[in-house]
Amino acid sequence: MPVPAVLPVSAPRRWAQRLRRTWPRTPASIAITIALGVNLLVAGAYLWSRGGETIHLRMVAQDDHFTVFVNGREQASARLEAAATGGIRLTVADTGAIPSLPTPRGIDSVRVTDLATNAVLFQDDFSRSPRDNAAWRIVGTPLVNGGAVGAGQQGVTLQSFGHPWHNYAVDVTYRNIVAASVRVRAADEQNGVDFSFRPFRHLDNSLSLLVNGKTVTSISGPTLKLSPQTTIRSMLWTLLDPYPKVALLLLVGLIAVAVLQFVPAETVRALHVPLPRAAPWLAVGAMAAVAFAVTLFLGYVYGSHMPHVPDSVSYVFQAKVLAAGHLSAPAPPSPAFDFFFPPLIEVHHGRWASVYPFGHPLVLAVGELFRAIWLVPPLIGAAGVALMFAVGRRLYNVRTALLAALLLAGSPFFMMSASDYMSHNTAAFYVLLSVLFLVLHDRRPLLFPFLSGVFFGLLFNTRPLTAAGLVAPYGVMLLSFLVPRNGRKLALKQIVAFAAGGLLMLLAYYLYTWGATGSPFTISATQANKNNVGFGGTHTLAAGVSNDQTQLAMLALVLNDWPVYLGLVVVLLPFILGTRNRWDWFFLACAAMAMGVYTLYYSPGIMHGPRYWYEATPFLLLLTARGVDRAARLLAAGAAHLRTRLLRTEAAPAEWAGVSVTYAFVVVLIAAGAYGWLRGDGKPWRIDLMPAHARDLRGFNGANDAFTRTVAAAHLHNALVLMQPCPNWQCYGTVFWTMSPWLTGNVVYARNLDGGLQPVFDAFPDRRVYIGDWAARTLLPYGATPAAVGPSQGPATAPRAKEIPTEAPRATPTPAPTPTIDVALASRRDTARRKDLDAVAAALDRYRSQHGAYPQVNGVQTLCGYPSDVGCVLKKVLDPLPTDPRNNQSYWYTSDGTSFTLFAEMEEAPGPSQCPNPAPEHLAGVPNLYCVHRGSG
């Protein structure tokens, strides 16, 4: 068959050619093309993500063997001595606690199937309320929405008892839940085998046997690995659910602008009041001043001007060191001065310094010089408000810049971050300075790019992972300077200047590390552990995406505290409306990368909101302001076009009308969100470590200054206060931060350790010794009987450290009450602990046979109680690792590579074991310690 001389052109190709010929290449047409493309993508993502996340759980009861599958993956399995027959019990936690999660939320369906015959024994798809199904016994108030059974604040329980089911499977489908449980072989409320799990934020789960209301056995499963695809669906729905509503608001806005454009021009001119040129700066100055006053009040009054997070204690410590003109302090005389585990202030070569880089402590040190460190976070926050205006004014216009500054000042996320001692507020300050000098690159072509690089480097010295995420968008923006051919030589110099500034701060990082630790390449074990960053350890992509889901849901609430129906989609408004501005796209890329890089990190880090994402806040709010202003212009142009079409009269766009409608609407939202969060009207969310209102900052994270006020009232002089231990960091961390790094001053605090106090007494022989109890808020002279310190028991009654007998036991002013325990239950749990340690010991031997050595650790660590623990590598040979059957806490582990010791706390006398004598300092106060030791030594 002969080949035709000209191949036929396909219809789609002909349409594309015709479109290229007819579609004008003007700025307006390009913007329309961008808008169409973006809206098609957004609409497609909106339709695909409808319904959010679905989780299928299957629990199989086969004789005494119980197995749980989550989304087809085996999650837990155990042999348990449960009842032979029984029904089911389903619970679901508060489905309204996080309003930003997709809907519907709750139990979507349940089916019980006989394993032998595959017959359906029971099922319910909740197409009607469970109250209408006589098989259910309900505890709580079910909330049926979209065919799913949700719950209020107290949760809801659906029970179906009294069935002779023996070997069966329960299949439950959930939609967008936070926590739930399934119980099988449930003869009543007190007995059965229970699987509970939290697929949002925590990703933990456990399989438990309940007998007469008590947990006899509890086995923790490995971290839930949910499908990244379904998690991404949930995230997209959280982001895009407001999309149609925002489109409707734009339509309403168009109608309002169309009506306003008929206001006579004379009236508009009469209402116009000329303002002085300095008016915008005066306005932003007032915003910054109000932001400073509010955050100062929140930090000083509500926050008691003290750190509320262990990391903050480390930052304050290093700020004091820098303010004194040093990079480190001398090593303390004893581990009694460690306030957190794993340590956030480490000793290297006799030098005591924070594990964090210097970017944030350097700023706090300025406040420490004036003995007003509590002033620094509000001042940095206020400066950030002014910088938002400066960036917006340079790139856009004055009104957009003012709106951006107002958006930041009114954000609850900002108010929390600018009133505490964490590094995120400072990091955002460095980000804004870097962006400002970058956008001003044409003013001072070499100096300003260099300064932009310097502040980018300071960001690296504050939040290294955030800086790493921003490298790519910054690189693309800098390379875009090379596009105009006539300016490439200068652009190349500007790129080199930026790189020089950044490399200078990288050099400062290594010099600082050298001075603080004795080696420029020292990296804290808690920061370098492969289980923390990346997917080379125990962290997985699925867990990272789940962390992103958590942070996005939190950000949608706390960024502005606007109604949920607006969410975060306003951030995308510039692109939905077809922006061509390269800085808009740069800001979007920066926000996406600053947030997305934390997919690599093992924890969502919720504390005062999604704090790891805080450095993206300036970009998000600049885009929000930009979108509002672009909407104002387009609404005005659209209204003028309608008027021309409908009335056949030419009309110039009434930009004032578009600005009035859009800006007034957003300003009301900002005011309502800020006022509602500060005043505490209503309860929009119920999330741990994310205050729903300003008043929730009181005693945040369990930290308060009650004990330090007790000490101040006692007017101690030259005192050594030994703090009674407790399971949490607050008992010592909330007083540690008040000390000098050189352990001087009227009061020195140390932990009250059994067998580890002699070095402390030797270091402070002339100090009078007291026992402090943070929880009870009591302060007693060493060796005194329980009583409050009164006028007759002043500081002189306390013995000096050198007067206390050598190796004195830890003083305990109040004897601990002997708890009433179930002896049989305690014995069973102790037996389980011995079996657990034997199983871990066998796993360690397998690990050694594969790798040539046991996992080596300095000191004693929990056995994968923290993802950074060395023992987490054992999950390669034993997953999940066993935990204590009473409290689900980790066991302890130490090893030098050739030998190891495992530790557990028994409830009864442990009998003969292989515990070292003396016990490690970290475990000196643990009663009934039982150990398993193997290897040389």
PDB file of C-alpha atoms in Angstrom, residues 106-267:
ATOM      1  CA  GLY A 106     -16.866   7.527  62.233  1.00  0.00           C
ATOM      2  CA  ILE A 107     -17.746   3.854  61.738  1.00  0.00           C
ATOM      3  CA  ASP A 108     -18.914   3.302  58.180  1.00  0.00           C
ATOM      4  CA  SER A 109     -19.907  -0.366  58.360  1.00  0.00           C
ATOM      5  CA  VAL A 110     -19.418  -3.591  60.309  1.00  0.00           C
ATOM      6  CA  ARG A 111     -19.808  -7.245  59.360  1.00  0.00           C
ATOM      7  CA  VAL A 112     -19.315 -10.416  61.427  1.00  0.00           C
ATOM      8  CA  THR A 113     -18.545 -13.603  59.472  1.00  0.00           C
ATOM      9  CA  ASP A 114     -18.348 -17.217  60.662  1.00  0.00           C
ATOM     10  CA  LEU A 115     -14.898 -18.613  59.773  1.00  0.00           C
ATOM     11  CA  ALA A 116     -16.104 -22.175  59.179  1.00  0.00           C
ATOM     12  CA  THR A 117     -19.102 -21.480  56.948  1.00  0.00           C
ATOM     13  CA  ASN A 118     -18.339 -17.928  55.777  1.00  0.00           C
ATOM     14  CA  ALA A 119     -21.928 -17.106  56.730  1.00  0.00           C
ATOM     15  CA  VAL A 120     -22.700 -13.525  57.728  1.00  0.00           C
ATOM     16  CA  LEU A 121     -23.651 -13.556  61.408  1.00  0.00           C
ATOM     17  CA  PHE A 122     -24.271  -9.835  61.754  1.00  0.00           C
ATOM     18  CA  GLN A 123     -23.880  -6.678  59.696  1.00  0.00           C
ATOM     19  CA  ASP A 124     -24.840  -3.014  59.701  1.00  0.00           C
ATOM     20  CA  ASP A 125     -23.976  -0.349  57.110  1.00  0.00           C
ATOM     21  CA  PHE A 126     -25.485   2.412  59.256  1.00  0.00           C
ATOM     22  CA  SER A 127     -27.748   3.635  56.503  1.00  0.00           C
ATOM     23  CA  ARG A 128     -30.038   4.329  59.438  1.00  0.00           C
ATOM     24  CA  SER A 129     -29.225   5.254  63.020  1.00  0.00           C
ATOM     25  CA  PRO A 130     -27.923   2.422  65.225  1.00  0.00           C
ATOM     26  CA  ARG A 131     -30.711   3.390  67.632  1.00  0.00           C
ATOM     27  CA  ASP A 132     -33.089   1.828  65.133  1.00  0.00           C
ATOM     28  CA  ASN A 133     -31.245  -1.508  65.276  1.00  0.00           C
ATOM     29  CA  ALA A 134     -32.343  -3.549  68.285  1.00  0.00           C
ATOM     30  CA  ALA A 135     -29.133  -5.607  68.157  1.00  0.00           C
ATOM     31  CA  TRP A 136     -27.078  -2.655  69.366  1.00  0.00           C
ATOM     32  CA  ARG A 137     -26.712  -1.603  72.959  1.00  0.00           C
ATOM     33  CA  ILE A 138     -25.455   1.988  72.845  1.00  0.00           C
ATOM     34  CA  VAL A 139     -23.341   3.893  75.351  1.00  0.00           C
ATOM     35  CA  GLY A 140     -23.094   7.590  74.546  1.00  0.00           C
ATOM     36  CA  THR A 141     -24.739   9.600  71.817  1.00  0.00           C
ATOM     37  CA  PRO A 142     -24.064   8.425  68.238  1.00  0.00           C
ATOM     38  CA  LEU A 143     -23.807  11.146  65.608  1.00  0.00           C
ATOM     39  CA  VAL A 144     -24.817   9.760  62.214  1.00  0.00           C
ATOM     40  CA  ASN A 145     -23.513  11.760  59.277  1.00  0.00           C
ATOM     41  CA  GLY A 146     -23.153  10.559  55.705  1.00  0.00           C
ATOM     42  CA  GLY A 147     -23.719   6.946  56.671  1.00  0.00           C
ATOM     43  CA  ALA A 148     -20.997   6.932  59.345  1.00  0.00           C
ATOM     44  CA  VAL A 149     -21.509   6.750  63.094  1.00  0.00           C
ATOM     45  CA  GLY A 150     -19.491   9.460  64.809  1.00  0.00           C
ATOM     46  CA  ALA A 151     -19.237  10.551  68.417  1.00  0.00           C
ATOM     47  CA  GLY A 152     -19.259  13.590  70.629  1.00  0.00           C
ATOM     48  CA  GLN A 153     -16.668  14.561  73.194  1.00  0.00           C
ATOM     49  CA  GLN A 154     -17.301  11.499  75.378  1.00  0.00           C
ATOM     50  CA  GLY A 155     -17.100   9.039  72.476  1.00  0.00           C
ATOM     51  CA  VAL A 156     -19.644   6.369  71.640  1.00  0.00           C
ATOM     52  CA  THR A 157     -19.750   2.593  72.141  1.00  0.00           C
ATOM     53  CA  LEU A 158     -21.825   0.092  70.151  1.00  0.00           C
ATOM     54  CA  GLN A 159     -22.202  -3.273  71.884  1.00  0.00           C
ATOM     55  CA  SER A 160     -23.746  -6.511  70.768  1.00  0.00           C
ATOM     56  CA  PHE A 161     -23.388  -9.148  73.492  1.00  0.00           C
ATOM     57  CA  GLY A 162     -24.982 -12.504  74.244  1.00  0.00           C
ATOM     58  CA  HIS A 163     -23.962 -14.280  71.016  1.00  0.00           C
ATOM     59  CA  PRO A 164     -22.617 -17.857  70.911  1.00  0.00           C
ATOM     60  CA  TRP A 165     -20.001 -16.880  68.298  1.00  0.00           C
ATOM     61  CA  HIS A 166     -16.734 -18.791  68.619  1.00  0.00           C
ATOM     62  CA  ASN A 167     -14.502 -18.622  65.537  1.00  0.00           C
ATOM     63  CA  TYR A 168     -15.374 -15.522  63.562  1.00  0.00           C
ATOM     64  CA  ALA A 169     -14.022 -12.417  61.858  1.00  0.00           C
ATOM     65  CA  VAL A 170     -15.135  -8.831  62.353  1.00  0.00           C
ATOM     66  CA  ASP A 171     -14.690  -6.435  59.425  1.00  0.00           C
ATOM     67  CA  VAL A 172     -15.064  -2.750  60.273  1.00  0.00           C
ATOM     68  CA  THR A 173     -14.700   0.173  57.889  1.00  0.00           C
ATOM     69  CA  TYR A 174     -13.837   3.582  59.349  1.00  0.00           C
ATOM     70  CA  ARG A 175     -13.891   7.040  57.815  1.00  0.00           C
ATOM     71  CA  ASN A 176     -11.546   9.822  58.962  1.00  0.00           C
ATOM     72  CA  ILE A 177     -11.280   8.800  62.603  1.00  0.00           C
ATOM     73  CA  VAL A 178      -8.826   9.773  65.326  1.00  0.00           C
ATOM     74  CA  ALA A 179      -9.071   6.716  67.595  1.00  0.00           C
ATOM     75  CA  ALA A 180     -11.210   3.580  67.863  1.00  0.00           C
ATOM     76  CA  SER A 181     -11.282   0.031  69.217  1.00  0.00           C
ATOM     77  CA  VAL A 182     -12.814  -3.341  68.410  1.00  0.00           C
ATOM     78  CA  ARG A 183     -13.500  -6.069  70.979  1.00  0.00           C
ATOM     79  CA  VAL A 184     -14.286  -9.690  70.200  1.00  0.00           C
ATOM     80  CA  ARG A 185     -15.380 -12.588  72.440  1.00  0.00           C
ATOM     81  CA  ALA A 186     -17.174  -9.938  74.468  1.00  0.00           C
ATOM     82  CA  ALA A 187     -19.640 -11.631  76.776  1.00  0.00           C
ATOM     83  CA  ASP A 188     -20.196  -8.352  78.626  1.00  0.00           C
ATOM     84  CA  GLU A 189     -18.569  -4.973  79.201  1.00  0.00           C
ATOM     85  CA  GLN A 190     -15.819  -6.405  81.434  1.00  0.00           C
ATOM     86  CA  ASN A 191     -14.359  -9.201  79.301  1.00  0.00           C
ATOM     87  CA  GLY A 192     -12.985  -9.826  75.840  1.00  0.00           C
ATOM     88  CA  VAL A 193     -10.036  -9.272  73.527  1.00  0.00           C
ATOM     89  CA  ASP A 194      -9.655  -5.628  72.615  1.00  0.00           C
ATOM     90  CA  PHE A 195      -7.728  -4.013  69.775  1.00  0.00           C
ATOM     91  CA  SER A 196      -7.371  -0.249  70.121  1.00  0.00           C
ATOM     92  CA  PHE A 197      -5.594   1.990  67.662  1.00  0.00           C
ATOM     93  CA  ARG A 198      -5.013   5.652  66.826  1.00  0.00           C
ATOM     94  CA  PRO A 199      -4.549   6.099  63.068  1.00  0.00           C
ATOM     95  CA  PHE A 200      -4.209   9.877  63.327  1.00  0.00           C
ATOM     96  CA  ARG A 201      -1.121  11.574  64.800  1.00  0.00           C
ATOM     97  CA  HIS A 202       0.015   8.770  67.137  1.00  0.00           C
ATOM     98  CA  LEU A 203      -0.141   5.692  64.848  1.00  0.00           C
ATOM     99  CA  ASP A 204       0.002   3.357  67.843  1.00  0.00           C
ATOM    100  CA  ASN A 205      -2.049   0.267  68.679  1.00  0.00           C
ATOM    101  CA  SER A 206      -2.348  -2.549  71.188  1.00  0.00           C
ATOM    102  CA  LEU A 207      -4.003  -5.938  71.525  1.00  0.00           C
ATOM    103  CA  SER A 208      -5.253  -6.598  75.073  1.00  0.00           C
ATOM    104  CA  LEU A 209      -6.980  -9.303  77.070  1.00  0.00           C
ATOM    105  CA  LEU A 210      -9.525  -7.988  79.567  1.00  0.00           C
ATOM    106  CA  VAL A 211     -10.764 -10.132  82.447  1.00  0.00           C
ATOM    107  CA  ASN A 212     -13.310  -8.674  84.848  1.00  0.00           C
ATOM    108  CA  GLY A 213     -12.502  -5.161  83.708  1.00  0.00           C
ATOM    109  CA  LYS A 214      -8.718  -5.494  84.191  1.00  0.00           C
ATOM    110  CA  THR A 215      -6.098  -5.661  81.492  1.00  0.00           C
ATOM    111  CA  VAL A 216      -4.354  -8.987  82.038  1.00  0.00           C
ATOM    112  CA  THR A 217      -2.146  -8.878  78.945  1.00  0.00           C
ATOM    113  CA  SER A 218      -1.370  -6.013  76.610  1.00  0.00           C
ATOM    114  CA  ILE A 219       0.784  -6.308  73.486  1.00  0.00           C
ATOM    115  CA  SER A 220       1.798  -3.239  71.515  1.00  0.00           C
ATOM    116  CA  GLY A 221       1.871  -3.630  67.765  1.00  0.00           C
ATOM    117  CA  PRO A 222       4.336  -1.977  65.380  1.00  0.00           C
ATOM    118  CA  THR A 223       3.651   1.535  64.141  1.00  0.00           C
ATOM    119  CA  LEU A 224       0.575   1.657  61.947  1.00  0.00           C
ATOM    120  CA  LYS A 225       1.506   1.848  58.276  1.00  0.00           C
ATOM    121  CA  LEU A 226      -1.482   3.359  56.538  1.00  0.00           C
ATOM    122  CA  SER A 227      -1.641   3.710  52.780  1.00  0.00           C
ATOM    123  CA  PRO A 228       0.057   6.968  51.717  1.00  0.00           C
ATOM    124  CA  GLN A 229      -2.506   7.219  48.919  1.00  0.00           C
ATOM    125  CA  THR A 230      -5.498   7.305  51.270  1.00  0.00           C
ATOM    126  CA  THR A 231      -3.657   9.660  53.638  1.00  0.00           C
ATOM    127  CA  ILE A 232      -2.928  12.031  50.744  1.00  0.00           C
ATOM    128  CA  ARG A 233      -6.614  11.911  49.845  1.00  0.00           C
ATOM    129  CA  SER A 234      -7.422  13.054  53.356  1.00  0.00           C
ATOM    130  CA  MET A 235      -4.880  15.876  53.114  1.00  0.00           C
ATOM    131  CA  LEU A 236      -6.192  17.075  49.774  1.00  0.00           C
ATOM    132  CA  TRP A 237      -9.745  17.044  51.106  1.00  0.00           C
ATOM    133  CA  THR A 238      -8.655  19.062  54.147  1.00  0.00           C
ATOM    134  CA  LEU A 239      -7.062  21.576  51.798  1.00  0.00           C
ATOM    135  CA  LEU A 240      -9.648  21.659  49.004  1.00  0.00           C
ATOM    136  CA  ASP A 241     -12.988  21.059  50.733  1.00  0.00           C
ATOM    137  CA  PRO A 242     -13.520  24.864  50.920  1.00  0.00           C
ATOM    138  CA  TYR A 243     -12.866  25.256  47.169  1.00  0.00           C
ATOM    139  CA  PRO A 244     -16.533  25.414  46.026  1.00  0.00           C
ATOM    140  CA  LYS A 245     -17.420  27.604  49.000  1.00  0.00           C
ATOM    141  CA  VAL A 246     -14.688  30.113  48.149  1.00  0.00           C
ATOM    142  CA  ALA A 247     -15.919  30.116  44.550  1.00  0.00           C
ATOM    143  CA  LEU A 248     -19.410  30.899  45.851  1.00  0.00           C
ATOM    144  CA  LEU A 249     -18.022  33.694  48.028  1.00  0.00           C
ATOM    145  CA  LEU A 250     -16.303  35.168  44.971  1.00  0.00           C
ATOM    146  CA  LEU A 251     -19.630  35.106  43.133  1.00  0.00           C
ATOM    147  CA  VAL A 252     -21.330  36.873  46.036  1.00  0.00           C
ATOM    148  CA  GLY A 253     -18.464  39.348  46.085  1.00  0.00           C
ATOM    149  CA  LEU A 254     -18.907  39.987  42.365  1.00  0.00           C
ATOM    150  CA  ILE A 255     -22.569  40.832  42.920  1.00  0.00           C
ATOM    151  CA  ALA A 256     -21.687  43.170  45.807  1.00  0.00           C
ATOM    152  CA  VAL A 257     -19.008  44.930  43.743  1.00  0.00           C
ATOM    153  CA  ALA A 258     -21.378  45.181  40.783  1.00  0.00           C
ATOM    154  CA  VAL A 259     -23.889  46.989  43.002  1.00  0.00           C
ATOM    155  CA  LEU A 260     -21.282  49.269  44.597  1.00  0.00           C
ATOM    156  CA  GLN A 261     -19.914  50.429  41.249  1.00  0.00           C
ATOM    157  CA  PHE A 262     -23.099  52.428  40.730  1.00  0.00           C
ATOM    158  CA  VAL A 263     -22.234  54.713  43.662  1.00  0.00           C
ATOM    159  CA  PRO A 264     -21.680  58.163  42.111  1.00  0.00           C
ATOM    160  CA  ALA A 265     -18.069  59.134  41.572  1.00  0.00           C
ATOM    161  CA  GLU A 266     -18.640  62.387  43.467  1.00  0.00           C
ATOM    162  CA  THR A 267     -19.650  60.446  46.573  1.00  0.00           C
TER     163      THR A 267
END
